[in-house]
Short mmCIF file of C-alpha atoms and ligand atoms in Angstrom, two decimals:
data_model
loop_
_atom_site.label_atom_id
_atom_site.label_comp_id
_atom_site.label_asym_id
_atom_site.label_seq_id
_atom_site.Cartn_x
_atom_site.Cartn_y
_atom_site.Cartn_z
CA MET A 5 -0.08 0.02 -0.12
CA LEU A 6 1.23 3.45 -0.96
CA ARG A 7 2.68 5.40 2.12
CA ILE A 8 1.59 8.91 1.85
CA GLY A 9 0.46 11.84 3.80
CA ASN A 10 0.61 15.68 4.26
CA HIS A 11 2.26 18.25 6.11
CA LEU A 12 0.51 18.71 9.60
CA PRO A 13 0.65 21.53 12.20
CA SER A 14 2.47 20.05 15.07
CA SER A 15 1.18 22.78 17.88
CA LYS A 16 -1.28 20.00 19.46
CA GLY A 17 1.51 17.01 20.15
CA TYR A 18 1.99 13.95 18.74
CA LEU A 19 -1.30 11.77 19.05
CA ALA A 20 -3.27 14.71 17.86
CA MET A 21 -1.05 14.60 14.27
CA ALA A 22 -1.56 10.57 14.31
CA LYS A 23 -5.07 11.15 14.85
CA HIS A 24 -5.07 13.80 12.22
CA ALA A 25 -3.39 12.10 9.81
CA GLU A 26 -5.98 8.84 10.39
CA LYS A 27 -8.60 11.18 9.39
CA LEU A 28 -6.97 12.55 6.31
CA GLY A 29 -6.38 8.77 5.46
CA ALA A 30 -2.86 9.11 5.71
CA ASN A 31 -0.52 6.47 7.02
CA THR A 32 2.61 8.84 7.30
CA PHE A 33 2.95 12.44 7.86
CA ALA A 34 5.40 15.32 8.02
CA PHE A 35 5.53 18.09 10.93
CA PHE A 36 7.94 20.93 11.57
CA THR A 37 9.75 20.15 15.07
CA ARG A 38 9.19 23.88 15.91
CA ASN A 39 8.11 26.97 14.67
CA PRO A 40 8.89 27.15 10.99
CA ARG A 41 10.81 30.47 11.57
CA GLY A 42 13.05 28.70 14.04
CA GLY A 43 13.34 29.60 18.10
CA ALA A 44 12.23 27.76 21.05
CA ALA A 45 10.68 24.19 20.77
CA LYS A 46 7.95 23.54 23.03
CA ALA A 47 8.85 20.64 25.68
CA ILE A 48 8.56 17.14 24.73
CA ASP A 49 5.44 15.83 26.66
CA GLU A 50 6.48 11.92 27.62
CA SER A 51 2.70 10.91 27.94
CA ASP A 52 1.59 12.30 24.52
CA VAL A 53 4.76 10.64 23.30
CA GLU A 54 3.80 7.11 24.53
CA LYS A 55 0.08 7.44 23.50
CA PHE A 56 1.57 8.32 20.20
CA LEU A 57 3.73 5.40 19.82
CA ALA A 58 0.70 2.95 20.70
CA TYR A 59 -1.60 4.65 18.44
CA THR A 60 0.83 4.44 15.35
CA LYS A 61 2.07 0.88 16.01
CA GLU A 62 -1.80 -0.11 15.73
CA ARG A 63 -2.31 1.37 12.79
CA ASP A 64 1.02 1.37 10.99
CA ILE A 65 1.54 5.25 10.66
CA ASP A 66 5.52 5.21 9.94
CA ARG A 67 8.17 6.90 8.18
CA LEU A 68 7.35 10.30 9.23
CA VAL A 69 9.50 13.01 7.71
CA ALA A 70 10.07 15.80 10.19
CA HIS A 71 11.02 19.07 8.99
CA ALA A 72 13.66 21.57 10.34
CA PRO A 73 12.76 25.43 10.28
CA TYR A 74 13.42 27.25 7.38
CA THR A 75 15.70 29.68 9.31
CA MET A 76 18.28 26.80 9.59
CA ASN A 77 21.30 27.62 7.77
CA LEU A 78 24.42 25.85 8.60
CA CYS A 79 26.23 27.53 5.91
CA SER A 80 25.36 31.36 6.12
CA VAL A 81 28.13 33.68 6.15
CA LYS A 82 27.06 35.06 9.52
CA PRO A 83 28.87 33.03 12.23
CA ASP A 84 25.59 33.71 14.53
CA ILE A 85 23.39 32.52 12.06
CA ARG A 86 25.30 29.15 11.49
CA GLN A 87 25.55 28.71 15.79
CA PHE A 88 21.62 29.34 15.71
CA GLY A 89 21.07 26.35 13.19
CA PHE A 90 23.68 23.98 15.02
CA ASN A 91 21.88 24.59 17.94
CA MET A 92 18.66 23.41 16.57
CA LEU A 93 19.56 20.87 14.32
CA LYS A 94 21.47 19.29 17.85
CA ASP A 95 18.18 20.13 19.92
CA ASP A 96 15.97 18.80 17.13
CA LEU A 97 17.86 15.34 17.10
CA GLN A 98 17.66 14.79 20.55
CA ARG A 99 14.03 15.37 20.52
CA MET A 100 13.69 12.86 17.64
CA GLU A 101 14.90 10.05 19.34
CA TYR A 102 11.43 10.18 21.68
CA THR A 103 10.00 8.68 18.24
CA PRO A 104 12.94 6.57 17.22
CA ASN A 105 13.48 5.22 13.82
CA GLN A 106 11.93 8.45 11.70
CA TYR A 107 13.37 10.51 9.23
CA TYR A 108 14.41 14.36 9.87
CA ASN A 109 14.55 16.41 6.80
CA PHE A 110 16.25 19.51 6.41
CA HIS A 111 17.17 22.28 3.58
CA PRO A 112 20.96 22.11 3.12
CA GLY A 113 21.23 25.62 3.26
CA SER A 114 22.41 28.93 1.41
CA HIS A 115 26.01 29.65 1.20
CA THR A 116 25.14 33.37 0.99
CA GLY A 117 28.53 34.60 -1.20
CA GLN A 118 30.92 32.14 0.49
CA GLY A 119 30.71 29.83 -2.52
CA THR A 120 29.33 26.21 -3.12
CA GLU A 121 32.52 24.31 -1.51
CA THR A 122 32.62 26.44 1.57
CA GLY A 123 29.27 26.02 2.32
CA ILE A 124 29.26 22.22 1.86
CA GLU A 125 32.13 21.83 3.63
CA GLN A 126 30.36 23.92 6.98
CA ILE A 127 27.06 21.80 6.61
CA ALA A 128 29.24 18.61 6.81
CA ALA A 129 31.42 19.93 9.57
CA ALA A 130 28.03 20.74 11.72
CA LEU A 131 26.77 17.14 11.00
CA ASN A 132 29.96 15.78 11.94
CA GLN A 133 29.73 17.22 15.38
CA ILE A 134 25.94 16.54 16.12
CA LEU A 135 25.36 13.16 14.67
CA THR A 136 25.87 10.43 17.08
CA PRO A 137 26.42 6.55 16.09
CA GLU A 138 23.70 5.63 18.78
CA GLN A 139 21.09 7.63 17.01
CA SER A 140 18.05 6.19 15.16
CA THR A 141 17.07 9.23 13.07
CA ILE A 142 17.93 9.17 9.56
CA VAL A 143 18.80 12.64 8.51
CA LEU A 144 17.92 13.87 5.08
CA LEU A 145 18.97 16.44 2.72
CA GLU A 146 16.20 17.74 0.59
CA THR A 147 16.84 18.13 -2.83
CA MET A 148 16.42 22.03 -3.59
CA THR A 149 15.98 24.27 -6.65
CA GLY A 150 19.04 26.05 -6.68
CA LYS A 151 17.84 29.73 -6.43
CA GLY A 152 19.75 32.19 -4.87
CA SER A 153 22.72 30.60 -3.08
CA GLU A 154 20.77 27.86 -2.17
CA ILE A 155 22.88 24.42 -1.83
CA GLY A 156 21.49 21.21 -3.23
CA GLY A 157 19.83 22.08 -6.93
CA ARG A 158 22.27 19.60 -8.01
CA PHE A 159 22.56 15.86 -7.23
CA GLU A 160 26.38 16.63 -6.85
CA GLU A 161 26.16 18.91 -4.26
CA LEU A 162 24.25 16.54 -1.60
CA ARG A 163 26.61 14.04 -2.83
CA ALA A 164 29.46 16.22 -1.90
CA ILE A 165 27.65 16.92 1.39
CA LEU A 166 27.16 12.98 2.00
CA ASP A 167 30.87 12.39 1.26
CA HIS A 168 32.31 14.80 3.85
CA VAL A 169 29.96 12.89 6.56
CA GLU A 170 31.65 10.61 8.84
CA LEU A 171 28.28 8.60 9.88
CA GLN A 172 27.17 8.15 6.44
CA ASP A 173 24.50 5.47 7.50
CA LYS A 174 23.05 8.23 9.50
CA MET A 175 22.10 10.54 6.27
CA GLY A 176 19.87 10.13 3.44
CA VAL A 177 17.97 12.78 0.60
CA CYS A 178 14.38 13.46 0.64
CA LEU A 179 13.28 14.25 -3.14
CA ASP A 180 10.97 17.16 -3.67
CA THR A 181 9.38 16.76 -7.09
CA CYS A 182 8.44 20.59 -7.15
CA HIS A 183 12.25 21.42 -6.37
CA VAL A 184 13.89 19.03 -9.01
CA TRP A 185 11.74 20.43 -11.41
CA ASP A 186 12.16 23.85 -11.15
CA GLY A 187 15.92 22.83 -10.43
CA GLY A 188 15.74 21.44 -14.27
CA TYR A 189 15.36 18.00 -14.02
CA ASP A 190 12.63 16.86 -16.50
CA ILE A 191 10.66 14.34 -14.59
CA VAL A 192 7.78 14.51 -16.67
CA ASN A 193 9.53 13.57 -19.89
CA ASP A 194 12.23 11.53 -18.52
CA LEU A 195 11.63 10.51 -15.12
CA ASP A 196 13.77 7.09 -15.66
CA GLY A 197 16.58 9.57 -16.83
CA VAL A 198 16.63 11.77 -13.42
CA LEU A 199 16.06 8.64 -11.39
CA GLU A 200 19.13 7.03 -13.24
CA GLU A 201 21.12 10.13 -13.05
CA PHE A 202 20.11 10.21 -9.03
CA ASP A 203 21.22 6.62 -8.79
CA LYS A 204 24.34 7.35 -10.18
CA ILE A 205 25.49 10.46 -8.66
CA ILE A 206 24.10 9.80 -5.20
CA GLY A 207 22.56 6.31 -5.19
CA LEU A 208 19.07 5.22 -4.96
CA HIS A 209 20.13 3.53 -1.93
CA ARG A 210 20.20 6.75 0.01
CA LEU A 211 16.82 8.20 -1.07
CA TYR A 212 14.44 7.56 2.08
CA ALA A 213 11.41 10.13 1.51
CA VAL A 214 9.45 12.13 -1.45
CA HIS A 215 8.00 15.29 -1.20
CA LEU A 216 4.99 15.14 -3.31
CA ASN A 217 4.49 18.63 -4.96
CA ASP A 218 3.22 20.28 -8.19
CA SER A 219 4.98 23.22 -9.59
CA MET A 220 3.69 26.61 -10.56
CA ASN A 221 6.49 27.21 -12.63
CA PRO A 222 7.98 25.36 -15.81
CA CYS A 223 11.01 22.94 -15.69
CA GLY A 224 14.29 24.70 -14.75
CA ALA A 225 12.47 28.06 -13.35
CA ARG A 226 14.19 27.83 -10.06
CA LYS A 227 11.09 29.65 -8.29
CA ASP A 228 9.96 26.89 -5.69
CA ARG A 229 6.60 27.88 -5.72
CA HIS A 230 4.04 24.49 -4.73
CA GLN A 231 1.08 23.76 -6.43
CA LYS A 232 -1.93 21.27 -5.91
CA LEU A 233 -1.61 18.29 -7.49
CA GLY A 234 -2.48 18.32 -11.14
CA GLN A 235 -2.84 22.39 -11.18
CA GLY A 236 0.91 22.86 -12.05
CA HIS A 237 3.26 22.31 -14.48
CA ILE A 238 4.14 18.95 -13.57
CA GLY A 239 0.48 17.90 -13.76
CA LEU A 240 -1.38 14.91 -12.74
CA GLU A 241 0.14 12.20 -15.23
CA GLY A 242 3.75 13.15 -14.16
CA LEU A 243 2.93 12.79 -10.60
CA ILE A 244 1.09 9.40 -11.11
CA GLN A 245 4.21 8.21 -12.97
CA VAL A 246 6.40 9.48 -9.55
CA VAL A 247 4.19 7.24 -6.94
CA ASN A 248 4.26 4.38 -9.31
CA HIS A 249 7.93 4.36 -10.13
CA PRO A 250 9.36 0.92 -8.75
CA ALA A 251 12.59 2.53 -7.90
CA LEU A 252 10.45 4.83 -5.31
CA LYS A 253 8.11 1.82 -4.07
CA GLY A 254 7.71 1.95 -0.48
CA LEU A 255 9.18 5.24 0.45
CA PRO A 256 6.89 7.79 2.25
CA PHE A 257 5.32 10.60 -0.01
CA ILE A 258 4.57 13.66 1.82
CA LEU A 259 2.23 16.52 0.24
CA GLU A 260 3.62 19.88 0.98
CA THR A 261 0.79 21.37 -1.48
CA PRO A 262 -0.97 24.88 -0.62
CA ASN A 263 -4.42 22.96 0.69
CA GLU A 264 -7.10 22.80 3.40
CA ASP A 265 -7.85 19.53 5.17
CA GLU A 266 -10.55 18.35 2.97
CA GLU A 267 -8.22 18.93 -0.44
CA TYR A 268 -5.45 16.96 1.31
CA ALA A 269 -7.66 14.11 1.97
CA GLU A 270 -8.73 13.98 -1.53
CA GLU A 271 -5.36 14.18 -3.07
CA ILE A 272 -4.09 11.43 -0.73
CA ARG A 273 -7.33 9.45 -2.20
CA MET A 274 -6.46 9.96 -5.42
CA MET A 275 -2.72 9.01 -5.22
CA ARG A 276 -3.84 5.64 -3.65
CA GLU A 277 -6.30 5.06 -6.41
CA ALA A 278 -3.67 5.76 -9.19
CA CYS A 279 -1.10 3.78 -7.19
CA GLN A 280 -0.17 0.32 -8.42
CA TRP A 281 0.98 -1.16 -5.38
FE1 LIG B 9 11.12 21.68 2.74
FE1 LIG B 10 9.82 19.71 0.17
ZN1 LIG B 11 9.70 23.92 -1.36
#
């Protein structure tokens, strides 16, 4: 069965998110670990986590893809911003262990003028200081559009970060369909070719999750404006190909589309119906 869900509000805690996911017909979901603009995280409520773990186990809600705050930039030219990101990443990964064996996805960062190579080194250096052999969470680098000084718009850049990280088995990649499309990878006309390239450069064994979004813009536009499934330039057929691609079978597909609950439930239902697994 297709593993699919959407990005949910986290303010009411873990059990509330699991119930919310179930209501939408989802069997996975994403959430921000704290305010998406950063800042202090709410304390973990251990009894909530306990109920959440029992609830999700019974219903096979799994492979959560937590999302780091957008303000986390491990390769800013400003040291205080790098430190702010470092602190959030470290704290978030400790919190993730309350819900073991899930994924934590982050935007690699924007080098803000330092150059891609320096950016890559700074991102990897932070990861090397924070990752531990004991952690059960897999940390995912998200594929980006490459707008501005964003790192991760090319598969080669993600590979370079991974190469610099010592604890390789704690790392992976999350492929965002809107981002790769906007970044110039034509997943509509050549999905096989794009995934072959991903495999050659990064390795498909390192792909743990997919963000399933349509795009408001044409391939290569580098804009990063998500659209509802089937209402953008990728289109429904293109997205259906993605959920049915054998190389992506079993991965969690997370919707980050501009929708209300009812529309999310409809997108989930629609993709389930179109999926052959
Ligand atoms: Fe993201
Ligand atoms: Fe995304
Ligand atoms: Zn995006």
